[in-house]
mmCIF file of C-alpha atoms in Angstrom:
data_model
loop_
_atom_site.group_PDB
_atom_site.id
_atom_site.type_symbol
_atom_site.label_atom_id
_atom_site.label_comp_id
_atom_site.label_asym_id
_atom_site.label_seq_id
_atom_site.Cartn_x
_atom_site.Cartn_y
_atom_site.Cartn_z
ATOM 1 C CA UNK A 1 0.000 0.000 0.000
ATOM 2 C CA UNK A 2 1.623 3.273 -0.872
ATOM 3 C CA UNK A 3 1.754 5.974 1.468
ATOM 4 C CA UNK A 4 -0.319 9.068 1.726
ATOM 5 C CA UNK A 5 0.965 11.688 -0.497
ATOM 6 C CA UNK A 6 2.326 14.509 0.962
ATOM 7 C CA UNK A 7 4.491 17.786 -0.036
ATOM 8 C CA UNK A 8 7.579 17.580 1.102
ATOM 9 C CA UNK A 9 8.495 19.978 4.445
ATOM 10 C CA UNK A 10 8.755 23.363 3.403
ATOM 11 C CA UNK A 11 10.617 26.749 5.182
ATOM 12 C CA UNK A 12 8.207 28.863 3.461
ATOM 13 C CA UNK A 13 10.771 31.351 2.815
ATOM 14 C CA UNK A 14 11.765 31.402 6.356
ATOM 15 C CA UNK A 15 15.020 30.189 8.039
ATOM 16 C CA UNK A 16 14.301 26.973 9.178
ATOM 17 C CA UNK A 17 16.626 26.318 11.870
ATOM 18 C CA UNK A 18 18.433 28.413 14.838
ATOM 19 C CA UNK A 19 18.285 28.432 17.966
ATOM 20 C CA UNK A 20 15.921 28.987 20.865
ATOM 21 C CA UNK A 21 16.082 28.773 24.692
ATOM 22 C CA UNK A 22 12.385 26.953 24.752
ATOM 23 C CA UNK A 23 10.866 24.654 22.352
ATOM 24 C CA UNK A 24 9.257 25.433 18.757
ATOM 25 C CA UNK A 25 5.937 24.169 19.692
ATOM 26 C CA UNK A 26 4.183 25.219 22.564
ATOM 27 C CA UNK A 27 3.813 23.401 26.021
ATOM 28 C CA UNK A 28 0.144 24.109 26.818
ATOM 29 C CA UNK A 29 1.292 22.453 30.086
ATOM 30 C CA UNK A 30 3.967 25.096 31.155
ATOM 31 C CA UNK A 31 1.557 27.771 30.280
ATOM 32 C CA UNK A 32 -1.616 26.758 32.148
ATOM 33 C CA UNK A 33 0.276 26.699 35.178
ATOM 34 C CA UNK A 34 0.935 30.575 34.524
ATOM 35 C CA UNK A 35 -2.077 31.052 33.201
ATOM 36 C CA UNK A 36 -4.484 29.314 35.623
ATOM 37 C CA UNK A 37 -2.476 31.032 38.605
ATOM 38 C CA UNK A 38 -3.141 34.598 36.704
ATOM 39 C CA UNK A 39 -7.232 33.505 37.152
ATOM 40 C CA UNK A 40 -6.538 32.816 41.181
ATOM 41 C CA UNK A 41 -6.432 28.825 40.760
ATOM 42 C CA UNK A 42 -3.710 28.162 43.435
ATOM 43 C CA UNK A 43 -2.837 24.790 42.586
ATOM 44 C CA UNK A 44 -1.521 23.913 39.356
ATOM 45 C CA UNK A 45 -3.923 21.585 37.297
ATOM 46 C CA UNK A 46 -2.507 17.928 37.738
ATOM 47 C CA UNK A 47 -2.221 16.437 34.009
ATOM 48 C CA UNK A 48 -2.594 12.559 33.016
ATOM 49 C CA UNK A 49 0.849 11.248 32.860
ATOM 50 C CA UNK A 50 1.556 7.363 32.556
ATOM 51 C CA UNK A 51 4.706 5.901 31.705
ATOM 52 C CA UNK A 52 3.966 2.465 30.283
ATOM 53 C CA UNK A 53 1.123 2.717 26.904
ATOM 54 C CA UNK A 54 -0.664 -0.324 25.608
ATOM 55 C CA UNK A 55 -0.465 -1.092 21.770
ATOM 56 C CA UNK A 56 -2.955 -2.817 20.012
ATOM 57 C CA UNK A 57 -1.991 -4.175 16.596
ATOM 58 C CA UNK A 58 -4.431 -4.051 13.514
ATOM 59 C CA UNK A 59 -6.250 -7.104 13.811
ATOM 60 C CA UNK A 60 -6.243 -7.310 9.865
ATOM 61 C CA UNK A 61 -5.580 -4.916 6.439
ATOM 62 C CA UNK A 62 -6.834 -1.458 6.836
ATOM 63 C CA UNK A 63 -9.035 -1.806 3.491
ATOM 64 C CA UNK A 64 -11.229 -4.382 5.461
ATOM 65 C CA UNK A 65 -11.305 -2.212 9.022
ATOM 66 C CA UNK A 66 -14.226 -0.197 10.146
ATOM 67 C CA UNK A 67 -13.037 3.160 11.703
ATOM 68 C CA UNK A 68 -14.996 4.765 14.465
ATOM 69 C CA UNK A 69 -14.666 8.811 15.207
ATOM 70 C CA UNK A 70 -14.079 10.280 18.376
ATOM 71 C CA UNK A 71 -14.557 13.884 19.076
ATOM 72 C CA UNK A 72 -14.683 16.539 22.172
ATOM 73 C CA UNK A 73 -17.397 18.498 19.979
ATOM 74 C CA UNK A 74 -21.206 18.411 21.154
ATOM 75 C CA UNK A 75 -24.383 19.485 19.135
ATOM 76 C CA UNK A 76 -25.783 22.352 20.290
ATOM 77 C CA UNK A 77 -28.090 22.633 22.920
ATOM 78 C CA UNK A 78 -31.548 22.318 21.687
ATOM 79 C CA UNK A 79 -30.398 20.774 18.175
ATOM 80 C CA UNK A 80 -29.156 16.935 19.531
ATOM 81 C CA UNK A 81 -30.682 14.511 17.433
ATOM 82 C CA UNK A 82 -32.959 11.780 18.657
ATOM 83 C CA UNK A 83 -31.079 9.701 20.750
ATOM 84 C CA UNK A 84 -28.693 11.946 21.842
ATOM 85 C CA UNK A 85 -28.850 13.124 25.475
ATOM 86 C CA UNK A 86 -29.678 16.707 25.827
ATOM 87 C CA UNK A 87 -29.587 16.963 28.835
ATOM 88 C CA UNK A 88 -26.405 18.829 31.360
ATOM 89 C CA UNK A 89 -24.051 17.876 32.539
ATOM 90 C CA UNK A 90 -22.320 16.259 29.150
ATOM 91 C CA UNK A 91 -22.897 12.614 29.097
ATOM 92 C CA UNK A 92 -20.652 10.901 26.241
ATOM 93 C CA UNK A 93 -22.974 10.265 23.270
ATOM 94 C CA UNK A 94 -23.058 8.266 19.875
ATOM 95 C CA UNK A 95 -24.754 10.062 16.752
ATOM 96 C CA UNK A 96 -25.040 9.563 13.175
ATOM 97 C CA UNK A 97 -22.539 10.782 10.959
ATOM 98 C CA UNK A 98 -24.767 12.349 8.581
ATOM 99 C CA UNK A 99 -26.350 14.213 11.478
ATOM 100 C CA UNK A 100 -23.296 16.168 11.783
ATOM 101 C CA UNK A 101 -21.913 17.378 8.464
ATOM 102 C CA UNK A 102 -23.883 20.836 9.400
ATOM 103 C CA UNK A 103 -21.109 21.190 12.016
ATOM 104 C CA UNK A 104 -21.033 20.830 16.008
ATOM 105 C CA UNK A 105 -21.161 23.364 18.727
ATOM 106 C CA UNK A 106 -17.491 23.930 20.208
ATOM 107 C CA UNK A 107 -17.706 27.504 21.689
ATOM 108 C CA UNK A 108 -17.539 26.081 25.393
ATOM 109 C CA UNK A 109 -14.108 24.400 24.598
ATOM 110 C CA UNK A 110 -11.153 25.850 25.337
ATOM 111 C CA UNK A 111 -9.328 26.480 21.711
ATOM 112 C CA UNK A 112 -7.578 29.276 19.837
ATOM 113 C CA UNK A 113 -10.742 31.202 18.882
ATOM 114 C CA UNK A 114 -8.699 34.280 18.203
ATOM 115 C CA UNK A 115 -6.515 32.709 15.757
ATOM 116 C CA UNK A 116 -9.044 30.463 13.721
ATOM 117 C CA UNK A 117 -12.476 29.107 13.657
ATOM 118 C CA UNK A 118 -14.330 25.167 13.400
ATOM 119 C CA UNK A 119 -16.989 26.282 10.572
ATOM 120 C CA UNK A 120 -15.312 23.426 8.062
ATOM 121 C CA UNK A 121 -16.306 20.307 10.312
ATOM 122 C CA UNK A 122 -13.351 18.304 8.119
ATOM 123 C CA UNK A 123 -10.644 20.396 10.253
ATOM 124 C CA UNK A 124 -11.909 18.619 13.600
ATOM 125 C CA UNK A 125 -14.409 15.565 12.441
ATOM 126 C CA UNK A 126 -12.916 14.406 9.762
ATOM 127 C CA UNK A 127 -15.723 12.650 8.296
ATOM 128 C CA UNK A 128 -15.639 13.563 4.669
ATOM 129 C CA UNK A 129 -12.033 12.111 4.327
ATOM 130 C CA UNK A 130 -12.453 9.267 5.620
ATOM 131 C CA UNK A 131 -15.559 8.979 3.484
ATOM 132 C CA UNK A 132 -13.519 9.502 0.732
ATOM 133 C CA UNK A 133 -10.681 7.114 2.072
ATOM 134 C CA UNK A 134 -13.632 4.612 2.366
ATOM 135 C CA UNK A 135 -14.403 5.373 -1.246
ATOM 136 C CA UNK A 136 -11.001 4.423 -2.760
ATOM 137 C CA UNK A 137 -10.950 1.379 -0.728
ATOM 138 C CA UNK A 138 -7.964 2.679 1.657
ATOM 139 C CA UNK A 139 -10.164 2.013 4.771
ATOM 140 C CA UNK A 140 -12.848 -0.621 4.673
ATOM 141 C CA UNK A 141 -15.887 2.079 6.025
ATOM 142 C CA UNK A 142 -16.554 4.980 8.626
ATOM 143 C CA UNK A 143 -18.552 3.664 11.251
ATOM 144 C CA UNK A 144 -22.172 4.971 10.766
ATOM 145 C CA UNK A 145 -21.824 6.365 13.882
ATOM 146 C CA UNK A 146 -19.232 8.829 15.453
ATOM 147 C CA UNK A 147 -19.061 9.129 19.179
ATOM 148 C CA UNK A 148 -18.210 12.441 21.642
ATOM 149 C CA UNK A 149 -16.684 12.202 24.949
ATOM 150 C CA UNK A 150 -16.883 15.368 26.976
ATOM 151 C CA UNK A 151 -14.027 17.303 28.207
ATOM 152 C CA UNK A 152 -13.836 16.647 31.673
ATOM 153 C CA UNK A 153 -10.963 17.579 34.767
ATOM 154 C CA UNK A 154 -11.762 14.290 36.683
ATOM 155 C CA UNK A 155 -9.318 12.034 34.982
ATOM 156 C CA UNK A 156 -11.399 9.578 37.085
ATOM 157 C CA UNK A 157 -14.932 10.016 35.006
ATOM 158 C CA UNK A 158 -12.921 10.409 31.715
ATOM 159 C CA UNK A 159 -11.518 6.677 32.354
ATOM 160 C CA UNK A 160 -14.065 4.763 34.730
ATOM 161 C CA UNK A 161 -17.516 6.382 33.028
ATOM 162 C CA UNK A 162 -16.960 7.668 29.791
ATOM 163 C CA UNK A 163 -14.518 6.002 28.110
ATOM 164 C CA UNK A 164 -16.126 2.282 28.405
ATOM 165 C CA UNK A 165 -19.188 3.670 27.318
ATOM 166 C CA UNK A 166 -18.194 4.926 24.324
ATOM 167 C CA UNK A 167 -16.086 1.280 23.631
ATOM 168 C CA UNK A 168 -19.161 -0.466 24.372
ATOM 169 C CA UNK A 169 -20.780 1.667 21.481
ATOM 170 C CA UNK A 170 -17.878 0.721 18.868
ATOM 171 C CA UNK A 171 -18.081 -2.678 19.549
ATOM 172 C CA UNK A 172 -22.365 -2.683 19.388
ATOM 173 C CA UNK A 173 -20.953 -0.784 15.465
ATOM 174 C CA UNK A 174 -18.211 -3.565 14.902
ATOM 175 C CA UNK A 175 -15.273 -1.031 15.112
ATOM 176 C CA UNK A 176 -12.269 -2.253 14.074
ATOM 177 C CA UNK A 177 -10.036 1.125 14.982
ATOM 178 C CA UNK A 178 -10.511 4.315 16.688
ATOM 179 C CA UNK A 179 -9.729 7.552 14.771
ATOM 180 C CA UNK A 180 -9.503 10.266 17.542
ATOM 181 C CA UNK A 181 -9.561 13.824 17.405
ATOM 182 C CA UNK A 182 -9.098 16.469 20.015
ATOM 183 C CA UNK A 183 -10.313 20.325 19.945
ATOM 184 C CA UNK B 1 -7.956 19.645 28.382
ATOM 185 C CA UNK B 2 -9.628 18.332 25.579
ATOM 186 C CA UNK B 3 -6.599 16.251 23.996
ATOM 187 C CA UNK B 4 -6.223 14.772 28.022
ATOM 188 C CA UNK B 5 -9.404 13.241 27.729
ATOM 189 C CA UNK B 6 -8.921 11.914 24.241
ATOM 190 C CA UNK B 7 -5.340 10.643 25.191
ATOM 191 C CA UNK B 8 -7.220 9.125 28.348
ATOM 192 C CA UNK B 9 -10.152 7.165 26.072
ATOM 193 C CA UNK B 10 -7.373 6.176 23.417
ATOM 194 C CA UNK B 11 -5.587 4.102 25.938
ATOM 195 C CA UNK B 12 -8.418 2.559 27.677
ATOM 196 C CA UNK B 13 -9.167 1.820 23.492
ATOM 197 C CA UNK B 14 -5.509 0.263 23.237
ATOM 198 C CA UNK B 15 -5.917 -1.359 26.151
ATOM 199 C CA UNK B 16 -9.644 -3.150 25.383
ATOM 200 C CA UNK B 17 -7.699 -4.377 21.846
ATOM 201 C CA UNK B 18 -8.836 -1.814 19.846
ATOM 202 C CA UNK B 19 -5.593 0.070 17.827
ATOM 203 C CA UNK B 20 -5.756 4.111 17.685
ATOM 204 C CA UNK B 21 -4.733 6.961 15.830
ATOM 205 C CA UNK B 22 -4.881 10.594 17.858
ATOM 206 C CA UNK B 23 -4.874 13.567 15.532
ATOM 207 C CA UNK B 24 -4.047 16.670 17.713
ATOM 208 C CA UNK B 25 -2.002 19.738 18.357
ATOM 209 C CA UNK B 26 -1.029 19.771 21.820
ATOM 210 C CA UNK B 27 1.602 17.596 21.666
ATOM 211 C CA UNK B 28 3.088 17.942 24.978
ATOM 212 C CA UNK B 29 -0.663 16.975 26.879
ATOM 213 C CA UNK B 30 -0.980 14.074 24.541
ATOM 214 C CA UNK B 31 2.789 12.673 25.599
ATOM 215 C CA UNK B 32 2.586 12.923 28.759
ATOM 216 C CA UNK B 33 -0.857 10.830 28.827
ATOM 217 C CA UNK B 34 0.868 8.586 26.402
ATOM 218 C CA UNK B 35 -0.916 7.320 23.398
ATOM 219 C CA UNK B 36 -0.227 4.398 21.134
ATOM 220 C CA UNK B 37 -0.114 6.582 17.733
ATOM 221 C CA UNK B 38 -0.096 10.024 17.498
ATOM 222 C CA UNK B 39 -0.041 12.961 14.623
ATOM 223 C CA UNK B 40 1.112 16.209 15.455
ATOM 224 C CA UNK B 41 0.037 19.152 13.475
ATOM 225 C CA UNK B 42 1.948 22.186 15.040
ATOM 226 C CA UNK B 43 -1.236 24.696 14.472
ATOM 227 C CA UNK B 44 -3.555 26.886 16.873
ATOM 228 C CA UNK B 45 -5.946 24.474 18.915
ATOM 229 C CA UNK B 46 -9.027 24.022 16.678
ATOM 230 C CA UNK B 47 -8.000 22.001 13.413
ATOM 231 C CA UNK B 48 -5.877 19.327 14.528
ATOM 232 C CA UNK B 49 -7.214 17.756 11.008
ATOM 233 C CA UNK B 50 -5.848 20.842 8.884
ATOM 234 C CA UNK B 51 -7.211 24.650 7.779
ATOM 235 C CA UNK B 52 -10.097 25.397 6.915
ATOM 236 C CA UNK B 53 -11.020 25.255 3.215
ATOM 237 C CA UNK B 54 -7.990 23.180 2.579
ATOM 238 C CA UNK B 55 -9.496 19.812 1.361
ATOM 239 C CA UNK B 56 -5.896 18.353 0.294
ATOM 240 C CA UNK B 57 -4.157 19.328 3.472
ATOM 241 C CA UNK B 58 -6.764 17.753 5.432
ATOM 242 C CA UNK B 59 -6.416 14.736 3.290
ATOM 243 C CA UNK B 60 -3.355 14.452 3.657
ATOM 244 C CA UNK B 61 -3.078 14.845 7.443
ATOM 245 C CA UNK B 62 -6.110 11.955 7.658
ATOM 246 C CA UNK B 63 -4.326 9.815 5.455
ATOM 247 C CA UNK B 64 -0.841 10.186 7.647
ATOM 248 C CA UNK B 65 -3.037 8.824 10.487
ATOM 249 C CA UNK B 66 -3.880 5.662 8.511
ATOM 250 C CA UNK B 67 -0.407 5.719 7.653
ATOM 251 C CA UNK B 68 0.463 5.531 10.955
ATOM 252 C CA UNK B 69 -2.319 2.398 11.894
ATOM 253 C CA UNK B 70 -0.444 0.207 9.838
ATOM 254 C CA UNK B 71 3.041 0.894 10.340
ATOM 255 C CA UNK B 72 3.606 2.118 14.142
ATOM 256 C CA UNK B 73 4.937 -1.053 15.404
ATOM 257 C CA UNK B 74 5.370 0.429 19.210
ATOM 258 C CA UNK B 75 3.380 2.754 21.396
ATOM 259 C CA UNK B 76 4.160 6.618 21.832
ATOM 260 C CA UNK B 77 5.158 6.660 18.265
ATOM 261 C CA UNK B 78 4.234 10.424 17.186
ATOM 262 C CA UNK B 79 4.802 12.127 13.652
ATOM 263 C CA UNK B 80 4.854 15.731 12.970
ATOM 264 C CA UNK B 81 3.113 16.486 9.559
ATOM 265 C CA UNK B 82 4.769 19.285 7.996
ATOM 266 C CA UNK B 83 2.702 22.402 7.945
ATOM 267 C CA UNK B 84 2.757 25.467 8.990
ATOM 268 C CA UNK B 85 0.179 27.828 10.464
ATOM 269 C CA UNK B 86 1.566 31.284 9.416
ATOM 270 C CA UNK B 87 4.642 31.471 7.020
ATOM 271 C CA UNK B 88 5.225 35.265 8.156
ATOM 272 C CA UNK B 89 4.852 35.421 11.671
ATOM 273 C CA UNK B 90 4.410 31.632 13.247
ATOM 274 C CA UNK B 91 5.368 32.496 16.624
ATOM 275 C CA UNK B 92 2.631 35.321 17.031
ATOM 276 C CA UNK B 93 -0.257 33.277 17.756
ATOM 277 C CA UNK B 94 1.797 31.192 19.766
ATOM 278 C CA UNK B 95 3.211 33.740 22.082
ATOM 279 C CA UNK B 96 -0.582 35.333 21.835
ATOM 280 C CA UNK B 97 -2.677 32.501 22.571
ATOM 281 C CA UNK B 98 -2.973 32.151 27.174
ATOM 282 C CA UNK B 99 -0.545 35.189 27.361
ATOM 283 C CA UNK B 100 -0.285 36.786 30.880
ATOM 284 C CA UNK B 101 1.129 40.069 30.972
ATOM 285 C CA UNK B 102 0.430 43.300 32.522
ATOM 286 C CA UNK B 103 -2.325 44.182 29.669
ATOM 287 C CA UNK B 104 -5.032 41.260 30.781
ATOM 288 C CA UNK B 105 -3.644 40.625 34.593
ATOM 289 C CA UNK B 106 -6.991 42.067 35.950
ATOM 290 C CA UNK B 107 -8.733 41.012 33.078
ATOM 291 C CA UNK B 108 -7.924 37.202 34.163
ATOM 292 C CA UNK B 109 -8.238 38.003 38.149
ATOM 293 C CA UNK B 110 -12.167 38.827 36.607
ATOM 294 C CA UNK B 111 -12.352 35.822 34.369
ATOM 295 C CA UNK B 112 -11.603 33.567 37.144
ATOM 296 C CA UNK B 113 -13.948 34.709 39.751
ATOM 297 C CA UNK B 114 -16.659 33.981 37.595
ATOM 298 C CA UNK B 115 -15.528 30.997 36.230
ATOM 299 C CA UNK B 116 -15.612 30.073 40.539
ATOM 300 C CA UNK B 117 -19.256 31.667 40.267
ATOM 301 C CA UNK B 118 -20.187 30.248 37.603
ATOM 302 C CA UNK B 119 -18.837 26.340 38.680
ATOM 303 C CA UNK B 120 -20.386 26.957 42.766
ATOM 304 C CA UNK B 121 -23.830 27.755 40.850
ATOM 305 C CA UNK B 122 -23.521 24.362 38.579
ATOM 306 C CA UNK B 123 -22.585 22.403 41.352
ATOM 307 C CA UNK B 124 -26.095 23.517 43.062
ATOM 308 C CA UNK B 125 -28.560 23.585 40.589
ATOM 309 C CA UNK B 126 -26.601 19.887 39.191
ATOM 310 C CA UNK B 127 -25.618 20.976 35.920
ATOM 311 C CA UNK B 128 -22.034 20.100 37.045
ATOM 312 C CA UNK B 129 -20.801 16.104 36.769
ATOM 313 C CA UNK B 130 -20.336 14.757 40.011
ATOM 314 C CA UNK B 131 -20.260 11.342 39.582
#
């Protein structure tokens, strides 16, 4: 199977290399700590760290796999589909694809809102792609069904609540590998 | 916080037997909860899948994910695809984006004591999870 294309890395005119006393890409880590202390949190935020990571092999081709979606992004209040809980707190959910190419709500996620925008769904739920992947026979079909998992600071809820619900869901839609995507 | 909770689902995925493939830009968050597979796209949080508008670029960043579900033979292996936000000026929205400085000090003081408000008054009329 041949690889993606892609272009090849590009300076964009720019000098590409040189040197800097922090790193290139930004540690959202190091700068909540500043940044949640400016708001009058006294205690930094305690982030998910684990030092050994399970690895699950494809359990066969890619061409014949079914590929579930997993997003951060809700509807909006008052515009779930049926089926999908409305109401708060955020409970994880499972909706139709199709019932989400008019875009999800995201404004109560944190995100660079100054800097860009999620009006083209395909930058965050990826669902035409892969349609299109599933088209030319690269994947063997996106799951009917995508599934959201809400943001949450209780690593606890995240791991003993919402994420078995959610792999309970793939495996009721035969989903052969997960295809996740943060705001 | 929202790439913690993915990184925290895609290893309870891993760990049921079912492979993943996190697409995200906040690469540090995502390492530290360790993943199996990971691609990086160095932009502004919002379109970890590529810009707006750009149908190839977002093809292309999907399709080094499936890359990455069939050859990744060990976990934490990330790749950086190779765009760039802003050819001019790529550290502005970086140094822009959860600045502190003497311009928005009090503005943040503000922000956070109703954020407190706002939280105490979810936790009593239950719209906050507490379970």
């Amino acid at each position: 199977m041949a690889l993606t294309e892609r272009p090849q890395r590009t300076t964009n005119g720019r000098k590409p290399d040189g040197r800097r006393a922090h790193r290139s890409y930004l540690s959202y880590i190091d700068k909540s700590r500043e940044y949640y202390a400016a708001h009058g949190y006294p205690q930094p935020y305690q982030w998910a760290y684990s030092h050994d990571v399970a690895f699950a092999p494809l359990p066969k081709p890619l061409s014949e796999c079914t590929v579930g979606l997993v997003t951060t992004s809700f509807f909006e209040k008052g515009r779930e589909p049926a089926g999908v809980p409305t109401a708060r707190p955020k409970q994880p959910y499972a909706a139709r694809c199709d019932d989400a190419l008019a875009g999800l709500y995201n404004s109560d996620l944190f995100w660079d809102k100054d800097n860009t925008h999620t009006e083209d769904l395909d930058t965050y739920l990826p669902i035409n792609r892969l349609r299109e992947f599933e088209t030319e026979g690269r994947i063997g079909a996106l799951s009917e069904r995508f599934y959201g998992i809400p943001t949450d600071y209780s690593h606890r809820r995240t791991q003993r609540n919402d994420s078995p619900r959610i792999e309970e869901w793939m495996r009721e839609d035969g989903v052969d590998v997960a295809f996740l995507v943060p705001l | 916080m929202c790439h913690q909770t993915i990184g925290l689902i895609a290893r309870h995925l891993e760990e049921a037997g079912i492979p993943t493939v996190v697409a995200g830009s906040a690469r540090d968050i995502v390492e530290e909860c360790g993943v199996a597979r990971f691609v990086f796209t160095d932009f502004p949080l919002g379109n970890p899948t590529g810009k707006p508008g750009d149908v190839g670029m977002q093809r292309a960043i999907v399709g080094t994910a499936l890359d990455l579900l069939e050859r990744a033979w060990l976990p934490r292996t990330t790749v950086q695809t190779p765009y760039v936000w802003d050819a001019d000026d790529n550290d502005g929205w970086r140094n822009h984006f959860m600045r502190v400085d003497d311009s928005n000090r009090a503005a943040l003081v503000a922000a956070g004591e109703a954020r407190r408000r706002d939280q105490a008054a979810a936790k009593a009329d239950g719209r906050a999870r507490t379970t």
